[in-house]
Every structure is written in structure tokens, then in C-alpha cells.
Amino acid sequence: MLSGYPVAKPILRRQTPVEPNAFRTSPPFLFRQHLVMGPRIFAEASVLGLALLWIYMVLNEAIVFQDIPAPRLQLAIGILASLLLGGTAATVMAPTLLSTHAKTHSRVEEDSGILVGLVLVPIVIFSRLLVEWAELSSFSQYTHVHLWLSLVIGTTSLLRLVMKTPWTFASAAIDAVLVQVLWLVLPLQEITSAVHMHMADLLFNVLLHYGHAALSMSFTVGEAMLIAQGVAYLVLDALFFTLHHAGLVVAPFPRIPPRDDIAIVLQVGLFSAMLLPLLCTPLFHAYGTSTPRVIRPALPPLPSLLFLGLLATVALVFVLWTTFLLSMPLHLWVFHTLLVPSKLYVALYWLALLVVVVPLCPLVADRLHLRQIVARKLYHFLAVLMFLPVSFYEMDMLRLSYGVAVAVFLVVECVRALSVPPFGRPIALFMRVYLDHRDEGRLVLSHIYLLLGCALPLWIQSAAPSASTILIANAGVLALGIGDAMGATVGSTLGSVQVVGKKTLEGSVAVFVSMGVVSLACHTYHYDVLDGRYASAIGFVVATLATAALEAITLQIDNLVLPLFYGAVCSLAACA
């Protein structure tokens, strides 16, 4: 989702392929690529490097005050710095390094996103590790394991790019050797097993390779890497926790931390919801379209029954799995946990907002003749109204409801993509109005990214409450619902001074100011300033300024990248 456009222009569909591979690797094209994209990529690397430097400073302070595995974490920072430098070079040289498979199935952007795909996940996990230490005086070994998983995956991915060896099952042995060497050379034997490392790397590569092809033109390489890592960690954690619950986990795997019932239902629900598009893959190929701009006739009766059967199968898996992990029937858990006054009030509040605001959005956009980019941001403001107030009142309900909404959106997207009667075509017609050039793949993911972006900082942060809980939990809402939306509105209507590409100074200032003002409700740093304590407030200002800069620079999906980055740097600010 872009902000800060100086003028409104009709969005034209980009046709694929954009350029022949031979031309994309020719010297004139590479020279133009370096000349045009070099400054943007280096600026993006500088913003991400700021987060890395911040991690280094916080870690040095942590070493003084508490006994933590300092040498291992310092080595992790060194590897992350290497990924930052290597990722920057690989992003600049992407036309010559990426495989034909990656070029064919990636969404057309000038920036492949390799840098973001390599370093953003380790930055997020590192910040989670440090804020737990700073605010809760605890060091999570499980988070520590995932930090090293992300570094190993990033290292093997970068090495394969440099060697120009794309991943396939035939070349998987190369990854296996690389992972084994890293496990032996790095100090990892004490925290997890080689089997765990191999499983994570293999699952990541399978998801990246086949998911990229199945959802062709939906992601850049960097976005696909982010999603593949997230899904791989979710799947492995669900598998290990289920085996642990059944008493089947043995020594080679890390100790699985306990979790509350809502986390269990949330995780199994997300896993089950992702099964539906996977099971529907044959239907997508037979009856779907390669782009959401083409609306197919209604799905015939027999395939429609097959889709309903797959949906029922996924629902049954969810019910049986959660019943096993909760040690009680799911409907009883819902009755005892969710049917309480506080959660019912929240549900009624959300229902009223949806009934009133959703039908109003297209009417307001039409009546005020809003540009498409501004009309899309109306739903960002709706997200603020729905989620920000509830975070002060019922955090557990918000945590679970994000997952329910993502699952529902995945089901609705399958209904739209297949034109399942009677709702498929009306949904497709409604959504076609809001498509932009990033919605060229089989599935429309922008609205799912918006929900995920709001949810991820809350899901990632520690379950234990702390002083920064509200701010970090709402990092996605602030970055997307406030900052990105205000940047797009101000930049597209008032913007005149271009700073990066089509992004304007006015739009970027609006991002920074709006996030800073609205976030006053989510933290107490301004009160700390009145008491003469400036560290946290300065850190928060730097975090917000860096996020506004990243919003102006990056060509990756804002809904995915900005919340992760803002949540990470807000966590680092809280460490002060």
C-alpha cells in the first residue's frame, strides 16, 4: 500500500513478461538498474542497518547487567551484518543472480526485495529476545533457537544466490551440506539439533519454491521469503507442540514452551485455514483465473460441492485438533472462554462497525470522488476504529479475533477466486474496484496483508504483559491504519516535493507526525520526559522516523514490511 503520491494517475495493468530475461541481464539494463535502484537500495539498507546498530547497542548494555549468552549473540549480530551487506549487493545484482523460476513467478517490481527477505525476520526475532530481557528479566531459549534458524536460512539462501544454484529437490543436497556445516561451525549444538535445522531449512525452501509458483505474480522474492519463513515456523511449532502434548517429542528437538488456550486455538486455526487454499490448488488450476481482474462464470455444481467438502474437511481437522490440545470439546471451550460479558461487548462493537462502516466506504469514495489510493485507505481507518480501542480493554479477544478474521478472509478469497455461487462473483466485482498493480496474482492478498500487518506485532510479542505491551501490540495498527493511510491521503492530495520515486516529502511527514500523535495513547514516554527521563522518548522518535523513512523507500508490500519493522524498533526503544 503506497503513500505519498503527488498526483493521481490511472493504474494500468502491467503485462507479463515485462522484459525478456536476455534483456534483463544485458549490460545496458544492469547499468540502468544500478543507476536507478542503487540509491534506493542503499537507503533501505541504511534504515535496516540502523536497527542492527540499535540491537548491538542494546546487547552491549544487556551484557553488563545480566548473564546472557553474550558471545553467541555477538556472533549472531556479526552474521546478521554479513547478511545485510550481502543482501544489499544481491538486491542490486538481482537480475543476474535470480533464477528463471524466481523471475518468472515474481511480481514485477524494480526491487526484488532480497535484502528485506534476508534480514527483516532476524531483526524482528532479535528485538523480541532483547525486549523480553529488558522488561521481564527473562531470556527465551525458544526465541533464541528461532533467531539462529532465521540466520541459517538467510545464510544458505544468500550462498545459493551467489552460487547461482536455485533450490530444487535435486539440488537440496547442497542446502543439506550447508546447513550441516553451519551447525558444526557455529555454536548451535547446545541450543537445538541438526535435525531441527534441516527440517526448518527444507520446509522453508519447499514453501518458497512451490508457493511462489502456485501464487505466481503475487510476491516479490523478498516477500515470498518473509512469508515462507513465517509459515515454516508456524508449521514446525504446531507439529512440535502437538507431539509434545502427546508425549512423543524426544531429545533432538528444543523444549517447547507452554502456551495459553487462546494461543493454541489461534495457531491451529491459522494452520487449518492455510490448508484450504492448498487443497483447492487443483480447482484453482481448472476453474480459477491467473488474475483477479478477470471474473469467471459461477463454479459448476460438482466442483462447488467439492469445494464445500474441502471446507468441511478443514473445519473438521480444526475441531478435532483443538479438542485434543485443549483436552476438552471446542464448543465447551468457546462457551466458557468467549461467551463472557467483556468479549460479547467487543463482538457487538465490531458488528456495529462492520454493518455501518463497510457499506459506507464505497459510498463515501464515490460521493467525494476519492482517488483509488485514498479510497483503499478508508479500510485502514476502519481497522484503527476496530482494533485500537479494543487493545486497551480485551487484548486476548483481539489476539484471537485477528486469527479468526485472517481465516475468514482466506476462505472468502477462495470463494472469490473460484466464483463459488452464490457469493463468489459479487465479492469479485466488489473487490475489483480496489485492485492496484500489486494485485496481479491468482489471489488478492492486500486485504489479508492488512489484517496480518495489524496482527503480527501482537502475536509476536511476549505473552507476559509489560510496560510496552500496548505500543508494540498496536505497532501494525499505527503503521498501517494511521501512518500509511495518512501518508497516502496527504501525499496524493497535497504532495509536491518528491523525495524518493513518487513519494513526497509531505506524505512522509504526514506518516511520521500522525503515528507520533496517535501513539501518545499507547505509551507513557511523554510523561517520562516531564520527569527528566529522555532515553525511551528519543528511542521512540527514532523508531517512528525510521519507519516513516522505510515507508518512503521500500517497494515491498507496506502492509507486510512496515508493521514488522515498526514492532521491532518499538521493542528496541522499550529496552531503554
Coordinates of C-alpha atoms in Angstrom, one line a residue:
M1 CA 0.0 0.0 0.0
L2 CA 1.7 3.2 -1.2
S3 CA 1.5 6.6 0.3
G4 CA 2.8 10.0 -0.7
Y5 CA 1.8 10.1 -4.4
P6 CA 2.0 13.6 -5.8
V7 CA -0.6 13.2 -8.5
A8 CA -3.3 10.7 -9.3
K9 CA -2.8 8.6 -12.4
P10 CA -4.9 5.8 -13.7
I11 CA -3.3 2.5 -12.6
L12 CA -2.6 0.4 -15.7
R13 CA -2.2 -3.3 -15.5
R14 CA 1.3 -4.4 -16.1
Q15 CA 1.5 -7.2 -18.6
T16 CA 3.9 -10.1 -18.1
P17 CA 6.5 -10.8 -19.1
V18 CA 7.7 -7.3 -18.8
E19 CA 11.2 -7.8 -20.3
P20 CA 12.9 -10.8 -21.8
N21 CA 15.4 -12.5 -19.5
A22 CA 18.2 -11.8 -22.0
F23 CA 17.5 -8.1 -21.9
R24 CA 17.2 -8.1 -18.1
T25 CA 20.8 -9.4 -17.9
S26 CA 22.2 -7.2 -20.7
P27 CA 24.9 -4.6 -19.7
P28 CA 22.6 -1.6 -20.6
F29 CA 19.8 -2.9 -18.4
L30 CA 22.2 -3.7 -15.5
F31 CA 23.7 -0.2 -15.7
R32 CA 20.3 1.3 -15.6
Q33 CA 19.3 -1.0 -12.7
H34 CA 22.3 0.1 -10.7
L35 CA 21.9 3.8 -11.5
V36 CA 18.2 3.9 -10.7
M37 CA 17.8 1.4 -7.9
G38 CA 21.2 1.7 -6.3
P39 CA 20.4 4.8 -4.1
R40 CA 17.1 3.4 -3.1
I41 CA 18.5 0.0 -2.1
F42 CA 21.4 1.6 -0.2
A43 CA 18.9 3.9 1.6
E44 CA 16.8 0.8 2.6
A45 CA 19.9 -0.9 3.8
S46 CA 20.8 2.1 5.9
V47 CA 17.4 2.0 7.6
L48 CA 17.7 -1.7 8.3
G49 CA 21.3 -1.1 9.4
L50 CA 20.1 1.4 11.9
A51 CA 18.0 -1.3 13.5
L52 CA 21.1 -3.6 13.5
L53 CA 23.2 -1.0 15.2
W54 CA 20.5 -0.5 17.8
I55 CA 20.4 -4.2 18.5
Y56 CA 24.2 -4.1 19.0
M57 CA 23.9 -1.2 21.5
V58 CA 21.2 -2.8 23.5
L59 CA 23.1 -6.1 23.6
N60 CA 26.2 -4.4 24.9
E61 CA 24.1 -2.9 27.7
A62 CA 22.5 -6.3 28.4
I63 CA 25.9 -8.0 28.8
V64 CA 26.8 -5.6 31.6
F65 CA 23.6 -6.2 33.6
Q66 CA 22.7 -9.8 33.2
D67 CA 24.2 -13.2 32.5
I68 CA 23.2 -14.0 28.9
P69 CA 25.0 -15.9 26.2
A70 CA 26.8 -12.8 25.0
P71 CA 29.4 -14.4 22.7
R72 CA 26.8 -16.4 20.8
L73 CA 24.6 -13.3 20.4
Q74 CA 27.5 -11.1 19.3
L75 CA 28.3 -13.7 16.7
A76 CA 24.6 -13.6 15.6
I77 CA 25.0 -9.8 15.1
G78 CA 28.1 -10.4 13.0
I79 CA 26.2 -12.9 10.8
L80 CA 23.3 -10.5 10.5
A81 CA 25.6 -7.7 9.5
S82 CA 27.0 -10.0 6.8
L83 CA 23.5 -10.8 5.6
L84 CA 22.8 -7.0 5.5
L85 CA 25.9 -6.4 3.3
G86 CA 25.4 -9.5 1.2
G87 CA 21.7 -8.8 0.8
T88 CA 22.4 -5.3 -0.4
A89 CA 24.8 -6.5 -3.0
A90 CA 22.5 -9.3 -4.1
T91 CA 19.5 -7.0 -4.4
V92 CA 21.5 -4.7 -6.7
M93 CA 22.7 -7.7 -8.7
A94 CA 19.4 -9.5 -8.7
P95 CA 18.8 -9.6 -12.5
T96 CA 22.0 -11.7 -12.8
L97 CA 21.6 -13.8 -9.6
L98 CA 17.9 -14.8 -9.6
S99 CA 16.9 -18.0 -11.3
T100 CA 14.5 -18.1 -14.2
H101 CA 11.9 -19.7 -11.8
A102 CA 12.1 -16.7 -9.5
K103 CA 12.0 -14.1 -12.3
T104 CA 9.0 -15.8 -13.9
H105 CA 6.8 -16.1 -10.8
S106 CA 7.8 -12.8 -9.0
R107 CA 5.6 -9.8 -9.1
V108 CA 7.1 -7.1 -11.3
E109 CA 8.9 -4.6 -9.2
E110 CA 12.2 -2.7 -9.7
D111 CA 13.4 -4.1 -6.3
S112 CA 13.4 -7.9 -5.8
G113 CA 13.3 -7.4 -2.0
I114 CA 16.1 -9.9 -1.4
L115 CA 17.6 -7.6 1.3
V116 CA 14.3 -7.4 3.2
G117 CA 13.8 -11.1 2.9
L118 CA 17.2 -11.9 4.4
V119 CA 17.4 -9.5 7.3
L120 CA 13.9 -8.4 8.5
V121 CA 13.0 -11.7 10.2
P122 CA 16.2 -11.9 12.3
I123 CA 15.8 -8.3 13.3
V124 CA 12.3 -8.9 14.5
I125 CA 13.3 -12.0 16.5
F126 CA 16.4 -10.3 17.9
S127 CA 14.2 -7.4 19.1
R128 CA 11.7 -9.8 20.7
L129 CA 14.6 -11.5 22.5
L130 CA 16.0 -8.3 23.9
V131 CA 12.8 -6.7 25.0
E132 CA 11.9 -9.8 27.0
W133 CA 15.3 -9.5 28.7
A134 CA 14.9 -5.7 29.3
E135 CA 11.3 -5.7 30.6
L136 CA 10.8 -9.2 32.0
S137 CA 14.3 -10.2 33.0
S138 CA 13.9 -13.4 31.1
F139 CA 15.9 -15.0 28.3
S140 CA 13.8 -17.2 26.0
Q141 CA 15.8 -20.1 24.7
Y142 CA 13.0 -20.9 22.3
T143 CA 13.2 -17.4 20.7
H144 CA 17.0 -17.8 20.7
V145 CA 16.6 -21.0 18.6
H146 CA 14.4 -19.2 16.1
L147 CA 16.9 -16.4 15.8
W148 CA 19.5 -18.9 14.7
L149 CA 17.1 -20.7 12.4
S150 CA 16.4 -17.4 10.6
L151 CA 20.2 -16.7 10.4
V152 CA 20.9 -20.1 9.0
I153 CA 18.1 -19.9 6.5
G154 CA 19.3 -16.4 5.4
T155 CA 22.9 -17.6 5.1
T156 CA 22.0 -20.6 2.9
S157 CA 19.7 -18.5 0.8
L158 CA 22.4 -15.9 0.2
L159 CA 25.0 -18.6 -0.6
R160 CA 22.7 -20.2 -3.1
L161 CA 22.1 -16.9 -4.8
V162 CA 25.9 -16.2 -5.0
M163 CA 26.5 -19.7 -6.4
K164 CA 23.5 -19.2 -8.8
T165 CA 22.1 -22.5 -7.7
P166 CA 18.3 -22.3 -7.4
W167 CA 16.7 -24.7 -4.9
T168 CA 15.0 -27.9 -6.3
F169 CA 14.6 -31.3 -4.8
A170 CA 17.6 -32.4 -7.0
S171 CA 19.8 -29.7 -5.5
A172 CA 18.5 -29.9 -1.9
A173 CA 21.7 -31.9 -1.0
I174 CA 23.6 -28.6 -1.4
D175 CA 21.4 -27.0 1.3
A176 CA 21.8 -30.0 3.5
V177 CA 25.5 -29.8 3.3
L178 CA 25.5 -26.0 4.0
V179 CA 23.1 -26.4 7.0
Q180 CA 25.2 -29.2 8.4
V181 CA 28.5 -27.2 8.1
L182 CA 26.8 -24.2 9.7
W183 CA 25.5 -26.3 12.6
L184 CA 29.0 -27.7 13.2
V185 CA 30.9 -24.4 12.8
L186 CA 28.5 -22.2 14.7
P187 CA 27.9 -22.7 18.4
L188 CA 24.5 -24.3 17.9
Q189 CA 24.8 -27.8 19.3
E190 CA 23.8 -26.6 22.8
I191 CA 20.6 -24.9 21.7
T192 CA 19.0 -27.2 19.1
S193 CA 19.6 -30.2 16.9
A194 CA 20.9 -30.5 13.4
V195 CA 17.6 -32.4 12.6
H196 CA 15.6 -29.3 13.6
M197 CA 17.8 -27.0 11.5
H198 CA 17.4 -29.3 8.4
M199 CA 13.7 -29.6 8.9
A200 CA 13.3 -25.8 9.1
D201 CA 15.5 -25.1 6.1
L202 CA 13.8 -27.8 3.9
L203 CA 10.3 -26.7 4.8
F204 CA 11.2 -23.0 4.1
N205 CA 12.6 -23.9 0.6
V206 CA 9.7 -26.2 -0.3
L207 CA 7.2 -23.4 0.7
L208 CA 9.3 -20.8 -1.1
H209 CA 9.7 -22.8 -4.3
Y210 CA 6.3 -24.2 -4.8
G211 CA 4.3 -21.4 -3.1
H212 CA 5.9 -18.9 -5.3
A213 CA 4.9 -20.9 -8.4
A214 CA 1.4 -21.7 -7.2
L215 CA 0.7 -18.0 -6.4
S216 CA 2.6 -16.6 -9.4
M217 CA 2.9 -12.8 -9.6
S218 CA 1.7 -12.4 -6.0
F219 CA 5.0 -11.7 -4.3
T220 CA 8.4 -10.3 -4.9
V221 CA 11.3 -12.6 -3.9
G222 CA 11.7 -10.8 -0.6
E223 CA 8.0 -11.0 0.3
A224 CA 7.9 -14.7 -0.5
M225 CA 10.9 -15.3 1.7
L226 CA 9.2 -13.5 4.6
I227 CA 6.0 -15.5 4.2
A228 CA 7.8 -18.8 3.7
Q229 CA 9.8 -18.3 6.9
G230 CA 6.7 -17.3 8.9
V231 CA 4.7 -20.3 7.7
A232 CA 7.6 -22.7 8.2
Y233 CA 8.0 -21.6 11.9
L234 CA 4.2 -21.8 12.4
V235 CA 4.0 -25.3 11.0
L236 CA 7.0 -26.7 12.8
D237 CA 5.9 -25.2 16.1
A238 CA 2.4 -26.6 15.8
L239 CA 3.9 -30.0 15.0
F240 CA 6.4 -30.0 17.9
F241 CA 3.7 -28.7 20.3
T242 CA 1.3 -31.4 19.3
L243 CA 3.9 -34.1 19.6
H244 CA 4.9 -32.7 23.0
H245 CA 1.3 -32.7 24.1
A246 CA 1.1 -36.4 23.1
G247 CA 4.3 -37.2 24.9
L248 CA 6.2 -38.1 21.7
V249 CA 8.8 -35.4 21.5
V250 CA 12.4 -36.7 22.1
A251 CA 15.7 -35.0 22.9
P252 CA 16.8 -33.7 19.5
F253 CA 14.1 -31.0 19.4
P254 CA 14.1 -27.8 21.6
R255 CA 12.0 -27.6 24.7
I256 CA 8.5 -26.4 23.7
P257 CA 7.3 -23.5 26.0
P258 CA 3.8 -23.7 27.4
R259 CA 1.1 -21.5 25.9
D260 CA -2.4 -20.4 26.8
D261 CA -5.6 -21.8 25.3
I262 CA -6.1 -18.8 23.0
A263 CA -2.6 -19.2 21.5
I264 CA -3.4 -22.9 20.9
V265 CA -6.7 -22.1 19.1
L266 CA -5.1 -19.3 17.2
Q267 CA -2.2 -21.4 15.9
V268 CA -4.3 -24.4 14.9
G269 CA -6.9 -22.1 13.3
L270 CA -4.3 -20.4 11.1
F271 CA -2.7 -23.7 10.2
S272 CA -6.1 -25.2 9.3
A273 CA -7.1 -22.1 7.3
M274 CA -3.9 -22.3 5.2
L275 CA -4.8 -25.9 4.3
L276 CA -7.9 -24.8 2.3
P277 CA -6.1 -22.9 -0.5
L278 CA -3.5 -25.7 -0.6
L279 CA -6.3 -28.3 -1.0
C280 CA -8.0 -26.1 -3.6
T281 CA -5.0 -25.9 -5.8
P282 CA -6.4 -28.4 -8.5
L283 CA -9.6 -26.3 -8.5
F284 CA -7.7 -23.1 -9.0
H285 CA -5.9 -24.5 -12.0
A286 CA -9.0 -25.9 -13.5
Y287 CA -11.6 -23.2 -12.8
G288 CA -9.7 -20.1 -11.5
T289 CA -8.0 -17.3 -13.3
S290 CA -4.4 -16.1 -13.3
T291 CA -5.5 -12.5 -12.4
P292 CA -8.4 -11.1 -10.2
R293 CA -9.2 -8.6 -13.0
V294 CA -10.9 -11.5 -14.9
I295 CA -14.1 -12.7 -13.3
R296 CA -15.1 -16.2 -14.3
P297 CA -18.6 -17.6 -14.5
A298 CA -20.1 -19.3 -11.5
L299 CA -18.4 -22.5 -10.5
P300 CA -20.4 -25.6 -11.7
P301 CA -22.3 -27.6 -9.2
L302 CA -20.0 -30.6 -8.9
P303 CA -16.8 -28.5 -8.2
S304 CA -18.9 -26.4 -5.9
L305 CA -19.8 -29.5 -3.9
L306 CA -16.1 -30.5 -3.9
F307 CA -15.1 -27.1 -2.5
L308 CA -17.7 -27.4 0.2
G309 CA -16.4 -30.8 1.0
L310 CA -12.8 -29.5 1.3
L311 CA -14.1 -26.7 3.5
A312 CA -15.9 -29.2 5.8
T313 CA -12.7 -31.3 6.0
V314 CA -10.6 -28.3 7.1
A315 CA -13.2 -27.4 9.7
L316 CA -13.2 -31.0 11.0
V317 CA -9.4 -31.0 11.2
F318 CA -9.6 -27.8 13.2
V319 CA -12.2 -29.0 15.6
L320 CA -10.5 -32.4 16.3
W321 CA -7.1 -30.9 16.6
T322 CA -8.1 -28.1 19.0
T323 CA -10.2 -30.6 21.1
F324 CA -7.1 -32.8 21.5
L325 CA -4.8 -29.9 22.5
L326 CA -7.3 -28.2 24.8
S327 CA -8.3 -31.5 26.4
M328 CA -11.9 -30.5 26.2
P329 CA -14.5 -30.2 23.4
L330 CA -14.1 -27.0 21.4
H331 CA -17.7 -25.9 21.8
L332 CA -17.3 -26.1 25.6
W333 CA -14.2 -24.0 25.5
V334 CA -16.0 -21.4 23.4
F335 CA -18.8 -21.3 25.8
H336 CA -16.6 -20.9 28.9
T337 CA -14.0 -18.6 27.4
L338 CA -15.7 -16.4 24.8
L339 CA -19.3 -16.2 26.0
V340 CA -18.5 -13.7 28.8
P341 CA -19.7 -10.1 29.0
S342 CA -16.4 -8.4 28.2
K343 CA -15.9 -10.4 25.0
L344 CA -19.5 -10.2 23.9
Y345 CA -19.4 -6.3 24.2
V346 CA -16.4 -6.3 21.9
A347 CA -18.1 -8.6 19.4
L348 CA -21.2 -6.3 19.4
Y349 CA -19.0 -3.2 18.9
W350 CA -17.3 -4.8 16.0
L351 CA -20.5 -6.0 14.4
A352 CA -22.0 -2.5 14.6
L353 CA -18.9 -1.0 13.0
L354 CA -18.9 -3.5 10.2
V355 CA -22.6 -3.1 9.5
V356 CA -22.4 0.7 9.4
V357 CA -18.9 1.5 8.0
V358 CA -18.3 -1.2 5.4
P359 CA -21.3 -0.2 3.2
L360 CA -20.4 3.5 3.7
C361 CA -16.8 3.2 2.4
P362 CA -17.7 2.8 -1.3
L363 CA -20.4 5.4 -1.0
V364 CA -18.1 7.9 0.6
A365 CA -15.4 7.2 -2.0
D366 CA -17.9 7.7 -4.8
R367 CA -19.6 10.8 -3.3
L368 CA -16.3 12.6 -2.6
H369 CA -14.7 11.4 -5.8
L370 CA -11.8 10.0 -3.9
R371 CA -8.8 8.7 -5.8
Q372 CA -8.3 4.9 -5.7
I373 CA -5.3 5.1 -3.4
V374 CA -7.3 7.2 -0.8
A375 CA -10.4 5.0 -1.2
R376 CA -8.4 2.0 -0.3
K377 CA -7.2 3.7 2.9
L378 CA -10.7 4.1 4.2
Y379 CA -10.4 0.4 5.3
H380 CA -7.2 1.2 7.1
F381 CA -9.1 3.8 9.1
L382 CA -11.8 1.1 9.8
A383 CA -9.0 -1.1 11.2
V384 CA -8.0 1.6 13.6
L385 CA -11.6 2.0 14.8
M386 CA -11.9 -1.7 15.3
F387 CA -8.6 -2.7 16.9
L388 CA -7.0 0.2 18.7
P389 CA -9.8 0.8 21.3
V390 CA -10.1 -2.9 22.0
S391 CA -6.4 -3.3 22.8
F392 CA -7.0 -1.3 26.0
Y393 CA -10.0 -3.4 27.0
E394 CA -9.7 -7.0 25.9
M395 CA -6.3 -8.0 24.5
D396 CA -7.0 -11.7 24.5
M397 CA -10.1 -11.2 22.4
L398 CA -8.2 -9.1 20.0
R399 CA -5.4 -11.7 19.7
L400 CA -7.9 -14.4 18.8
S401 CA -10.1 -12.3 16.6
Y402 CA -7.2 -11.3 14.4
G403 CA -6.8 -15.0 13.7
V404 CA -10.5 -15.6 13.1
A405 CA -10.5 -12.7 10.6
V406 CA -7.5 -13.9 8.7
A407 CA -9.0 -17.4 8.4
V408 CA -12.4 -16.0 7.2
F409 CA -10.6 -13.8 4.7
L410 CA -8.7 -16.8 3.3
V411 CA -12.0 -18.7 2.9
V412 CA -13.6 -15.7 1.3
E413 CA -10.7 -15.3 -1.1
C414 CA -11.0 -18.9 -2.2
V415 CA -14.7 -18.3 -2.8
R416 CA -13.9 -15.2 -4.9
A417 CA -11.1 -16.9 -6.8
L418 CA -13.3 -19.8 -7.8
S419 CA -16.5 -17.8 -8.2
V420 CA -18.3 -20.2 -5.8
P421 CA -22.0 -19.5 -6.0
P422 CA -23.8 -17.5 -4.8
F423 CA -21.3 -15.1 -3.3
G424 CA -18.2 -15.6 -5.5
R425 CA -19.0 -13.2 -8.4
P426 CA -20.4 -10.4 -6.2
I427 CA -17.3 -10.5 -4.0
A428 CA -15.1 -10.4 -7.1
L429 CA -17.0 -7.4 -8.5
F430 CA -16.8 -5.6 -5.2
M431 CA -13.0 -6.2 -4.8
R432 CA -12.1 -5.4 -8.4
V433 CA -12.7 -1.7 -7.8
Y434 CA -9.9 -1.6 -5.2
L435 CA -7.2 -3.6 -7.1
D436 CA -3.9 -2.0 -7.9
H437 CA -0.8 -3.2 -9.8
R438 CA 0.3 -5.3 -6.9
D439 CA -2.8 -7.5 -7.1
E440 CA -1.8 -9.3 -10.3
G441 CA -1.6 -12.8 -8.8
R442 CA -4.2 -15.6 -8.6
L443 CA -5.2 -14.5 -5.1
V444 CA -5.9 -10.9 -3.9
L445 CA -3.7 -10.6 -0.8
S446 CA -3.7 -6.9 0.1
H447 CA -6.6 -7.1 2.5
I448 CA -5.2 -10.2 4.1
Y449 CA -1.8 -8.4 4.5
L450 CA -3.6 -5.5 6.2
L451 CA -5.0 -7.9 8.8
L452 CA -1.7 -9.7 9.2
G453 CA 0.1 -6.5 9.5
C454 CA -2.1 -5.3 12.3
A455 CA -1.9 -8.8 14.0
L456 CA 1.8 -9.8 13.7
P457 CA 3.3 -7.4 16.3
L458 CA 0.7 -8.6 18.8
W459 CA 1.2 -12.2 18.0
I460 CA 5.0 -12.0 18.1
Q461 CA 5.4 -10.1 21.3
S462 CA 5.7 -11.9 24.6
A463 CA 2.5 -13.1 26.2
A464 CA 3.6 -11.7 29.5
P465 CA 2.3 -8.1 30.0
S466 CA 4.9 -5.3 30.2
A467 CA 5.1 -1.6 30.1
S468 CA 5.4 -1.5 26.3
T469 CA 2.7 -4.1 25.6
I470 CA 0.1 -1.7 24.2
L471 CA 2.5 0.2 22.0
I472 CA 4.1 -2.9 20.5
A473 CA 0.8 -4.7 20.1
N474 CA -0.6 -1.7 18.1
A475 CA 2.6 -1.2 16.0
G476 CA 0.8 -2.6 12.9
V477 CA -2.3 -0.5 13.5
L478 CA -0.3 2.7 13.9
A479 CA 2.0 2.0 10.9
L480 CA -0.8 1.0 8.5
G481 CA -4.1 2.3 9.9
I482 CA -2.6 5.7 10.8
G483 CA 0.8 6.3 9.2
D484 CA 0.4 4.7 5.8
A485 CA -3.2 5.9 5.4
M486 CA -2.4 9.5 6.3
G487 CA 0.7 9.4 4.1
A488 CA -1.3 8.3 1.1
T489 CA -4.1 10.8 1.7
V490 CA -1.8 13.8 2.3
G491 CA 0.8 12.9 -0.3
S492 CA -1.7 12.2 -3.1
T493 CA -3.7 15.4 -2.5
L494 CA -1.1 17.9 -1.2
G495 CA 2.3 16.4 -2.1
S496 CA 4.5 18.4 -4.4
V497 CA 8.1 17.8 -3.3
Q498 CA 9.3 14.4 -4.5
V499 CA 11.9 12.7 -2.3
V500 CA 12.0 9.0 -3.4
G501 CA 10.4 7.9 -6.6
K502 CA 6.8 9.2 -6.5
K503 CA 6.8 9.5 -2.7
T504 CA 6.6 13.1 -1.5
L505 CA 8.0 15.0 1.5
E506 CA 4.5 16.0 2.6
G507 CA 3.4 12.4 2.6
S508 CA 6.4 11.2 4.6
V509 CA 6.0 14.0 7.1
A510 CA 2.3 13.0 7.5
V511 CA 3.4 9.4 8.2
F512 CA 5.7 10.5 11.0
V513 CA 3.5 13.1 12.6
S514 CA 0.3 11.1 12.5
M515 CA 2.0 8.0 14.0
G516 CA 3.6 10.1 16.7
V517 CA 0.5 11.9 17.7
V518 CA -1.9 8.9 17.8
S519 CA 0.7 6.7 19.6
L520 CA 0.5 9.1 22.6
A521 CA -2.4 7.0 23.7
C522 CA -0.3 3.8 23.7
H523 CA 2.8 4.7 25.8
T524 CA 4.0 6.9 28.7
Y525 CA 7.2 8.2 27.1
H526 CA 5.9 11.8 27.1
Y527 CA 5.4 11.6 30.9
D528 CA 9.0 10.2 31.2
V529 CA 10.2 13.4 29.5
L530 CA 8.4 15.5 32.1
D531 CA 10.3 13.6 34.8
G532 CA 13.6 14.1 33.1
R533 CA 14.0 10.7 31.6
Y534 CA 14.6 11.0 27.8
A535 CA 16.0 7.7 26.6
S536 CA 12.8 5.9 25.8
A537 CA 11.2 9.0 24.2
I538 CA 14.2 9.6 22.0
G539 CA 14.2 5.9 21.1
F540 CA 10.5 6.1 20.2
V541 CA 11.0 9.2 18.0
V542 CA 13.9 7.4 16.2
A543 CA 11.8 4.3 15.7
T544 CA 8.9 6.3 14.2
L545 CA 11.2 8.3 12.0
A546 CA 13.0 5.2 10.7
T547 CA 9.6 3.6 9.9
A548 CA 8.5 6.7 8.0
A549 CA 11.7 6.6 6.1
L550 CA 11.3 2.9 5.3
E551 CA 7.7 3.6 4.1
A552 CA 9.0 6.1 1.6
I553 CA 11.9 3.9 0.4
T554 CA 10.7 0.3 0.2
L555 CA 9.0 -1.2 -2.9
Q556 CA 7.8 -4.2 -0.9
I557 CA 4.2 -4.5 0.4
D558 CA 3.8 -1.9 3.1
N559 CA 1.2 -4.0 4.9
L560 CA 3.7 -6.7 5.5
V561 CA 7.0 -4.9 6.0
L562 CA 6.1 -1.8 8.0
P563 CA 4.4 -3.5 10.9
L564 CA 7.2 -6.0 11.4
F565 CA 9.9 -3.3 11.3
Y566 CA 7.9 -0.8 13.5
G567 CA 7.2 -3.5 16.0
A568 CA 10.9 -4.4 16.1
V569 CA 12.2 -0.9 16.6
C570 CA 9.5 -0.1 19.2
S571 CA 10.7 -3.1 21.1
L572 CA 14.2 -1.8 20.9
A573 CA 13.0 1.6 22.1
A574 CA 11.3 -0.1 25.1
C575 CA 14.7 -1.6 26.1
A576 CA 15.8 1.8 27.2

